[in-house]
XYZ file of C-alpha atoms in Angstrom:
554
model
C 0.000 0.000 0.000
C 1.275 3.464 -0.869
C -0.016 6.999 -0.719
C 0.464 10.458 -2.147
C -0.333 13.758 -0.484
C -1.177 17.048 -2.116
C -3.902 19.414 -3.234
C -6.471 17.009 -4.701
C -8.794 18.231 -7.467
C -12.092 16.364 -7.383
C -13.554 16.878 -10.865
C -16.778 15.063 -9.965
C -17.659 17.323 -7.021
C -15.791 20.290 -8.514
C -13.823 21.024 -5.385
C -10.177 21.090 -4.333
C -9.014 19.939 -0.909
C -5.786 18.969 0.814
C -5.551 15.272 1.346
C -3.939 11.913 0.795
C -4.627 9.283 -1.844
C -4.235 5.734 -0.551
C -3.378 3.238 -3.275
C -3.415 -0.538 -3.059
C -2.199 -2.451 -6.107
C -3.710 -0.451 -9.006
C -6.697 1.064 -7.221
C -7.494 4.109 -5.066
C -8.833 2.557 -1.870
C -9.221 5.742 0.204
C -9.008 9.525 -0.025
C -8.284 11.134 3.316
C -8.691 14.824 3.908
C -5.869 16.199 6.013
C -3.818 19.276 6.692
C -0.607 19.177 4.725
C 2.466 19.653 6.923
C 4.953 22.368 6.136
C 7.483 21.280 3.558
C 10.563 22.693 1.870
C 9.038 21.687 -1.453
C 5.545 22.853 -2.436
C 2.920 20.134 -2.306
C 1.793 18.989 -5.766
C -1.653 19.442 -7.254
C -3.195 16.053 -8.057
C -5.747 15.784 -10.855
C -7.051 13.269 -13.392
C -4.932 12.925 -16.502
C -5.742 14.423 -19.881
C -7.340 12.497 -22.740
C -6.992 13.044 -26.477
C -10.543 12.365 -27.648
C -9.692 11.796 -31.306
C -6.244 10.992 -32.631
C -4.618 9.092 -35.453
C -1.475 7.777 -33.773
C -0.006 7.064 -37.198
C 0.287 10.818 -37.829
C 2.952 10.980 -35.122
C 4.930 8.433 -37.206
C 5.364 6.490 -33.934
C 4.113 3.030 -33.100
C 1.601 3.168 -30.222
C 3.901 2.167 -27.379
C 6.451 4.811 -28.437
C 3.627 7.348 -28.755
C 2.652 6.558 -25.154
C 6.166 7.372 -23.928
C 5.811 10.939 -25.194
C 2.141 11.322 -24.245
C 2.625 10.590 -20.548
C 5.327 13.264 -20.328
C 2.594 15.789 -21.178
C 0.096 14.420 -18.659
C -1.945 12.447 -21.187
C -3.165 9.177 -19.650
C -5.228 7.862 -22.553
C -6.313 8.371 -26.151
C -9.372 7.604 -28.222
C -7.478 6.300 -31.237
C -8.771 5.780 -34.750
C -6.427 3.405 -36.655
C -7.982 4.626 -39.871
C -4.657 5.339 -41.569
C -3.073 1.910 -41.175
C -6.511 0.403 -41.771
C -6.524 1.941 -45.242
C -3.126 0.397 -45.943
C -3.488 -3.036 -44.323
C -7.097 -3.481 -43.210
C -7.745 -5.502 -40.068
C -4.094 -6.625 -40.046
C -3.130 -2.989 -39.479
C -5.696 -2.506 -36.706
C -4.371 -5.623 -34.963
C -0.799 -4.329 -35.221
C -1.794 -1.108 -33.430
C -3.575 -3.002 -30.665
C -0.594 -5.346 -30.140
C 1.822 -2.434 -29.952
C -0.481 -0.628 -27.527
C -0.387 -3.619 -25.190
C 3.339 -3.027 -24.724
C 2.739 0.213 -22.827
C 1.197 1.012 -19.448
C -1.202 3.467 -21.010
C -4.892 3.670 -21.896
C -5.777 3.071 -25.514
C -9.348 2.917 -26.754
C -9.129 1.834 -30.394
C -11.996 2.227 -32.831
C -13.015 0.240 -35.880
C -12.299 2.355 -38.979
C -15.619 3.075 -40.668
C -14.347 4.334 -44.017
C -11.751 2.022 -45.511
C -11.476 3.391 -48.099
C -12.750 6.874 -47.250
C -14.839 6.965 -50.409
C -13.631 4.097 -52.581
C -15.361 2.873 -55.685
C -14.083 4.742 -58.712
C -12.840 7.709 -56.661
C -9.671 6.372 -55.004
C -7.710 3.196 -54.340
C -6.846 1.986 -50.857
C -4.737 -0.971 -49.800
C -7.675 -2.703 -48.116
C -11.431 -2.693 -47.656
C -13.282 -3.003 -44.347
C -16.892 -3.726 -45.253
C -20.012 -3.922 -43.092
C -19.543 -7.631 -42.365
C -15.979 -7.053 -41.161
C -17.149 -4.042 -39.159
C -19.704 -6.229 -37.397
C -16.914 -8.646 -36.399
C -14.699 -5.809 -35.175
C -17.480 -4.214 -33.124
C -17.945 -7.504 -31.297
C -14.351 -7.429 -30.036
C -13.717 -6.205 -26.509
C -10.631 -4.199 -27.486
C -12.638 -2.178 -30.037
C -14.478 0.618 -28.230
C -16.300 2.572 -30.933
C -16.999 3.000 -34.630
C -14.478 5.565 -35.802
C -15.259 8.727 -37.715
C -17.983 8.247 -40.312
C -16.408 10.366 -43.021
C -18.811 9.275 -45.719
C -21.427 11.794 -44.646
C -22.971 11.872 -48.155
C -23.569 8.138 -47.684
C -25.220 8.755 -44.315
C -27.476 11.468 -45.739
C -28.376 9.225 -48.674
C -29.094 6.245 -46.421
C -26.478 4.079 -48.152
C -27.107 0.481 -47.068
C -23.462 -0.426 -46.428
C -22.891 2.741 -44.400
C -26.031 2.232 -42.330
C -25.122 -1.400 -41.607
C -21.826 -0.241 -40.084
C -23.613 2.260 -37.837
C -26.157 -0.395 -36.844
C -23.316 -2.796 -35.952
C -21.933 -0.279 -33.450
C -25.369 0.410 -32.001
C -26.039 -3.326 -31.676
C -22.956 -3.656 -29.482
C -23.716 -0.494 -27.495
C -20.691 1.400 -28.799
C -20.657 5.058 -29.864
C -20.214 6.260 -33.447
C -17.832 9.126 -34.200
C -18.610 11.672 -36.889
C -16.796 13.674 -39.539
C -19.035 16.140 -41.360
C -17.397 19.494 -42.143
C -19.840 22.266 -42.952
C -23.066 20.458 -42.064
C -25.671 22.609 -40.322
C -29.427 22.791 -40.094
C -31.494 19.906 -41.411
C -28.543 17.957 -42.747
C -26.802 18.119 -39.357
C -29.976 16.879 -37.668
C -30.266 14.053 -40.179
C -26.626 13.088 -39.682
C -27.011 13.050 -35.892
C -30.337 11.225 -36.191
C -28.532 8.353 -37.901
C -26.840 7.636 -34.569
C -23.632 9.627 -34.900
C -22.581 11.178 -31.604
C -19.474 13.375 -32.109
C -17.767 15.599 -34.643
C -14.223 16.971 -34.658
C -14.576 18.776 -38.009
C -16.497 21.833 -36.786
C -14.491 24.896 -37.747
C -16.957 27.690 -36.932
C -18.966 28.514 -33.828
C -22.161 28.169 -35.861
C -21.205 24.619 -36.837
C -20.299 23.770 -33.259
C -23.580 25.053 -31.862
C -25.519 23.287 -34.611
C -23.725 20.078 -33.693
C -24.562 20.429 -29.993
C -28.157 21.391 -30.737
C -28.449 18.156 -32.717
C -27.273 16.228 -29.641
C -23.712 15.602 -30.783
C -20.569 16.341 -28.801
C -18.043 18.721 -30.339
C -14.416 17.631 -30.179
C -12.330 20.806 -30.393
C -9.280 20.088 -32.512
C -5.916 21.760 -32.200
C -3.612 19.686 -34.383
C -0.594 20.407 -36.536
C -2.502 21.475 -39.648
C -6.082 22.096 -38.496
C -6.505 24.487 -35.578
C -10.048 25.193 -34.388
C -9.620 26.155 -30.726
C -9.731 29.908 -31.258
C -13.145 29.875 -32.932
C -14.713 27.032 -30.953
C -13.417 27.693 -27.427
C -16.589 29.602 -26.317
C -18.294 26.198 -26.329
C -16.201 25.268 -23.261
C -18.193 27.803 -21.246
C -21.494 27.368 -23.086
C -21.711 23.551 -23.051
C -18.876 22.019 -21.000
C -20.588 18.622 -20.848
C -20.790 18.477 -24.651
C -17.175 19.315 -25.495
C -13.982 17.256 -25.677
C -10.443 18.081 -26.836
C -8.271 16.439 -29.470
C -5.259 16.831 -31.734
C -6.490 14.576 -34.584
C -3.263 14.713 -36.643
C -0.252 15.784 -34.609
C 3.141 15.886 -36.267
C 6.053 14.471 -34.251
C 7.921 17.761 -33.814
C 4.732 19.321 -32.418
C 3.928 16.284 -30.286
C 7.216 16.295 -28.393
C 6.533 19.920 -27.399
C 3.104 19.298 -25.955
C -0.243 17.624 -26.299
C -3.670 18.188 -24.681
C -1.855 20.041 -21.876
C -1.220 22.893 -24.314
C -4.933 23.280 -25.042
C -5.672 23.197 -21.298
C -3.073 25.913 -20.647
C -4.502 28.054 -23.417
C -8.046 27.714 -22.071
C -6.819 28.650 -18.582
C -5.051 31.698 -19.991
C -8.261 32.677 -21.778
C -10.064 32.722 -18.449
C -12.372 29.746 -18.807
C -13.592 28.092 -15.616
C -11.062 25.527 -14.356
C -13.713 22.868 -13.719
C -15.209 23.350 -17.183
C -11.757 22.936 -18.716
C -11.060 19.747 -16.773
C -14.526 18.462 -17.688
C -13.609 18.740 -21.361
C -10.019 17.499 -20.959
C -10.393 14.670 -18.452
C -13.992 13.594 -17.888
C -16.205 13.675 -20.964
C -14.206 11.220 -23.070
C -14.272 8.582 -20.333
C -18.032 8.883 -20.008
C -18.756 9.050 -23.708
C -16.607 6.061 -24.688
C -17.552 4.011 -21.607
C -14.020 3.886 -20.234
C -13.017 3.699 -16.572
C -9.527 5.170 -16.630
C -9.825 7.017 -13.323
C -11.336 10.272 -12.039
C -9.714 10.345 -8.590
C -12.630 8.645 -6.840
C -12.438 5.818 -4.306
C -12.525 2.543 -6.254
C -11.146 4.129 -9.427
C -7.932 3.005 -11.099
C -5.000 4.888 -9.530
C -4.415 6.940 -12.664
C -3.655 10.634 -12.299
C -1.094 13.358 -12.848
C 0.605 15.855 -10.569
C 1.397 19.439 -11.559
C 3.329 22.175 -9.820
C 0.584 24.834 -9.931
C -2.888 25.558 -11.256
C -2.032 28.399 -13.617
C -1.544 28.570 -17.404
C 2.145 27.952 -16.746
C 1.785 24.612 -14.949
C 4.338 21.855 -15.448
C 3.463 18.169 -15.405
C 5.644 16.703 -12.671
C 4.529 13.071 -12.778
C 2.087 10.710 -14.440
C 0.780 7.619 -12.662
C -1.152 4.942 -14.528
C -2.813 2.112 -12.623
C -0.637 2.722 -9.591
C 2.695 2.856 -11.400
C 4.639 6.041 -12.042
C 5.355 6.086 -15.770
C 6.752 9.608 -15.973
C 8.623 11.788 -13.502
C 9.919 15.207 -14.498
C 12.995 14.844 -12.308
C 13.753 11.201 -13.077
C 12.029 9.933 -16.205
C 10.717 6.409 -15.759
C 10.601 3.797 -18.528
C 7.187 2.525 -19.511
C 6.438 -0.981 -18.334
C 6.859 -3.753 -20.938
C 8.496 -1.295 -23.335
C 10.358 -4.030 -25.202
C 8.570 -4.184 -28.530
C 11.458 -2.352 -30.207
C 13.751 -5.305 -29.544
C 11.271 -7.893 -30.800
C 9.937 -6.020 -33.815
C 13.350 -5.931 -35.471
C 13.177 -9.715 -35.798
C 9.876 -9.530 -37.666
C 9.045 -8.184 -41.140
C 7.528 -4.724 -40.998
C 3.852 -4.818 -42.023
C 3.520 -2.929 -45.295
C 1.654 -2.910 -48.596
C 3.799 -1.400 -51.331
C 4.223 -2.584 -54.923
C 4.717 0.659 -56.903
C 7.700 0.877 -59.253
C 9.812 3.842 -60.371
C 8.372 6.560 -62.622
C 9.866 8.749 -65.348
C 9.286 12.358 -66.385
C 7.086 11.129 -69.249
C 4.667 9.640 -66.699
C 3.808 13.052 -65.207
C 3.332 15.197 -68.284
C 0.189 17.310 -68.619
C -0.963 19.139 -71.731
C -1.818 22.777 -71.001
C -3.004 24.964 -73.866
C -3.892 28.689 -73.988
C -7.636 29.245 -73.963
C -8.383 26.184 -71.859
C -9.825 26.395 -68.354
C -7.754 24.598 -65.746
C -8.600 23.713 -62.161
C -6.067 24.642 -59.482
C -6.099 23.370 -55.895
C -5.541 26.411 -53.668
C -4.080 25.235 -50.352
C -3.772 27.354 -47.207
C -1.427 26.921 -44.284
C -3.258 25.790 -41.140
C -6.365 24.528 -42.948
C -7.511 21.223 -44.422
C -9.990 23.056 -46.652
C -8.951 24.068 -50.168
C -10.241 26.692 -52.561
C -11.116 25.799 -56.138
C -9.465 28.187 -58.622
C -10.799 27.943 -62.185
C -8.418 29.748 -64.516
C -8.699 30.414 -68.247
C -5.191 30.021 -69.552
C -3.377 32.799 -71.347
C -0.270 30.636 -71.220
C 1.170 27.756 -69.239
C 0.352 28.375 -65.547
C 3.546 26.597 -64.548
C 5.577 29.275 -66.288
C 3.822 32.305 -67.734
C 0.291 32.717 -66.389
C -1.001 35.697 -64.398
C 0.119 33.848 -61.245
C 3.480 34.913 -59.771
C 6.477 32.821 -60.759
C 6.558 29.398 -59.041
C 3.195 29.954 -57.334
C 1.659 27.033 -59.238
C 3.280 23.615 -59.124
C 2.400 20.128 -60.215
C 0.923 17.749 -57.657
C 1.330 14.050 -58.412
C -0.610 11.187 -56.793
C 0.672 7.687 -57.568
C -1.045 4.450 -56.580
C 1.258 2.260 -54.506
C -0.979 -0.830 -54.286
C -1.521 -1.851 -57.929
C 1.422 -2.738 -60.216
C 1.596 -0.667 -63.382
C -0.673 2.151 -62.193
C -0.191 5.549 -63.792
C 0.218 8.770 -61.784
C -2.534 11.390 -61.734
C -1.233 14.938 -62.154
C -2.884 18.197 -61.111
C -2.018 21.801 -60.307
C -1.659 23.260 -56.815
C -0.835 26.675 -55.391
C -0.008 27.792 -51.877
C 3.073 25.661 -51.231
C 5.429 28.130 -52.979
C 8.137 25.582 -53.668
C 10.753 27.534 -55.574
C 13.400 24.957 -56.403
C 12.821 21.368 -55.329
C 10.133 18.856 -54.396
C 8.532 17.157 -51.410
C 6.883 13.741 -51.395
C 5.412 11.282 -48.931
C 3.361 8.144 -48.412
C 1.328 9.796 -45.667
C -1.517 10.892 -47.961
C -4.929 10.875 -46.335
C -6.615 8.584 -46.366
C -5.580 5.893 -48.821
C -1.906 6.749 -48.355
C -0.759 6.516 -51.907
C 2.334 8.473 -52.955
C 1.842 12.247 -53.187
C 4.430 14.769 -54.380
C 4.605 18.497 -55.130
C 7.557 20.078 -56.916
C 8.858 22.952 -58.967
C 9.888 20.791 -61.927
C 9.593 17.254 -63.254
C 13.161 16.191 -62.450
C 12.748 16.977 -58.764
C 9.350 15.266 -58.681
C 10.689 12.083 -60.271
C 13.645 11.945 -57.879
C 11.388 12.405 -54.869
C 8.831 9.788 -55.935
C 11.466 7.225 -56.853
C 13.212 7.636 -53.509
C 9.912 6.755 -51.815
C 9.687 3.677 -54.022
C 13.187 2.642 -52.909
C 12.291 3.079 -49.217
C 8.826 1.495 -49.600
C 7.376 4.493 -47.802
C 8.470 7.633 -46.009
C 8.910 11.358 -46.496
C 11.484 13.019 -48.698
C 12.576 16.507 -49.738
C 14.773 17.161 -52.775
C 16.742 20.336 -53.476
C 19.280 21.076 -56.228
C 22.084 20.059 -53.867
C 20.803 17.234 -51.691
C 18.052 14.834 -50.698
C 16.841 14.234 -47.141
C 14.383 11.557 -46.111
C 12.664 9.743 -43.248
C 12.032 6.048 -44.005
C 8.638 4.836 -42.708
C 8.816 1.076 -43.283
C 5.785 0.230 -41.100
C 2.867 0.549 -43.554
C 4.609 3.559 -45.103
C 3.322 5.508 -42.096
C 5.508 4.817 -39.059
C 9.103 4.200 -38.035
C 10.402 1.873 -35.283
C 12.206 4.769 -33.590
C 11.748 6.764 -30.411
C 9.501 9.793 -30.537
C 12.350 12.220 -29.997
C 14.433 10.641 -32.771
C 11.527 10.916 -35.220
C 10.882 14.500 -34.108
C 14.534 15.438 -34.663
C 14.546 13.977 -38.154
C 11.264 15.753 -38.890
C 12.736 19.084 -37.819
C 15.707 18.517 -40.122
C 13.501 17.725 -43.093
C 11.263 20.740 -42.385
C 14.287 23.026 -42.351
C 15.220 21.760 -45.787
C 11.648 22.323 -47.013
C 12.045 25.976 -46.014
C 15.254 26.128 -48.016
C 13.380 25.212 -51.205
C 10.855 27.992 -50.577
C 7.894 26.448 -48.752
C 7.063 28.361 -45.554
C 4.110 26.293 -44.382
C 4.267 25.260 -40.741
C 3.217 21.677 -41.543
C 3.882 21.148 -45.257
C 3.711 17.354 -45.232
C 0.441 17.170 -43.316
C -1.075 19.884 -45.519
C 0.087 18.002 -48.624
C -1.343 14.772 -47.225
C -4.815 16.314 -47.032
C -4.727 17.379 -50.698
C -5.744 13.754 -51.362
C -8.802 13.497 -49.089
C -12.003 13.719 -51.165
C -14.356 14.091 -48.190
C -13.090 17.600 -47.355
C -14.109 20.578 -49.567
C -13.639 21.929 -52.017
C -11.197 20.373 -54.521
C -8.869 17.398 -53.966
C -6.848 14.930 -56.015
C -6.691 11.137 -55.613
C -4.792 8.384 -57.402
C -7.693 8.229 -59.890
C -9.214 11.678 -60.282
C -9.174 15.389 -59.681
C -12.379 15.902 -57.668
C -14.733 18.794 -57.009
C -15.411 17.715 -53.427
C -18.006 20.421 -52.838
C -20.271 18.985 -55.540
C -18.658 15.543 -55.231
C -18.074 15.395 -58.963
C -15.120 14.154 -61.009
C -13.326 16.946 -62.885
C -11.089 14.507 -64.800
């Protein structure tokens, strides 16, 4: 039996008192109120840990047990994880890999069954696997699967598509919640979407959308990720409807993740003057209730899972993280995670992957652009997953002599990595401002084919062919050098520590700046150029799509 004394924050009763937690094995068996004796060191503040209510672990490029090592250092004790990315590459095999890796860490993972593998499919895009309604039914019956992950095919929900509705019914049959993904839906369509049984949405980007979501009975998950940042516009919901709000990062790049996680959103909300108990409700409590998890809320009988911080101000520091009675992080003496030995074993096994694409040549990415024609340009913006649709009547070649400034328009190439002999699809993109080089990656939401953007064909070919050599990764090419990060696990993750991946990511981002691109998260922004369920124009391995009208352009 052991105990910890400090200022205990009871999020259920919304009160703070001095006391002592008594822990036996992995459980809180008593909470004693007491006067804290004088001490040379300030007594810690004890509170439930933070939860990321919607995250794709694959976006960190870390396997789950390595992700957990970083998460606990920020006071995160659990995540609601959608293995949608690896599911699109490997199907159920990929989901099982994530669950196995998660078991290697003393951490709380609630994995969902990907609902959209592929995100749209059919003639629109090619994924490496398909998870149909029958497979979804099997997954929902598994104890380690806690929810049906984001239903991105909102047109299918609104149309009553039989396959889509069967997946939702499978989750409801097993009493598990259904996550949503419906950017821009308000009014009747939002009500219809919620009425189908969908209970959350992390895609709200305006206060109107957020309120519409809550009015329809859905919880809003405020996202503050690497590319999409919605806190500033949605944060009033923390005060308006604290029981209907959760926090997430969705897609968090490794160099951002090592700096902070949900703790950064909590600090920001505190600095903005929101009520402490409302903030903790959104950061610690609502996810556990919504996803039927008992990870610990500092009540007698709860798992002994909590964090300690040095103060309750926007400048707090996480001093320790305890999960099920074991200290897994200590600011002054970092503790290794229990059972953290997958890295030794995984090297003896083949990395799970699905990659058959061969090299390309400059002839494979030619496009015919003639004066007088109307071309469609994807207009990307830093910090947003949404794109604008520029329709331009050519007076010349927009790559060289249009009314756009020099180098503002580049080619974007998407190349199927799952089918031998596939041909690349080529489009035009602006906003990346690559002056002299190319970037490419196999993180390309959501089917994760190869995507590349570059200032000329030679750079594009070099970048794509390096990815083919590595069987997945990220690469940047300049006139003088090439820098890459191999991602041999499904073309999405590396078997490295979080800090090692973050360091390599920082190096590659510095080189991206050298070739002219000033975006904060260029690879994540590029990855979302391929996602046809987000407006308003995107490109897949098969088509350029008007995703506002959901029509094929070519």
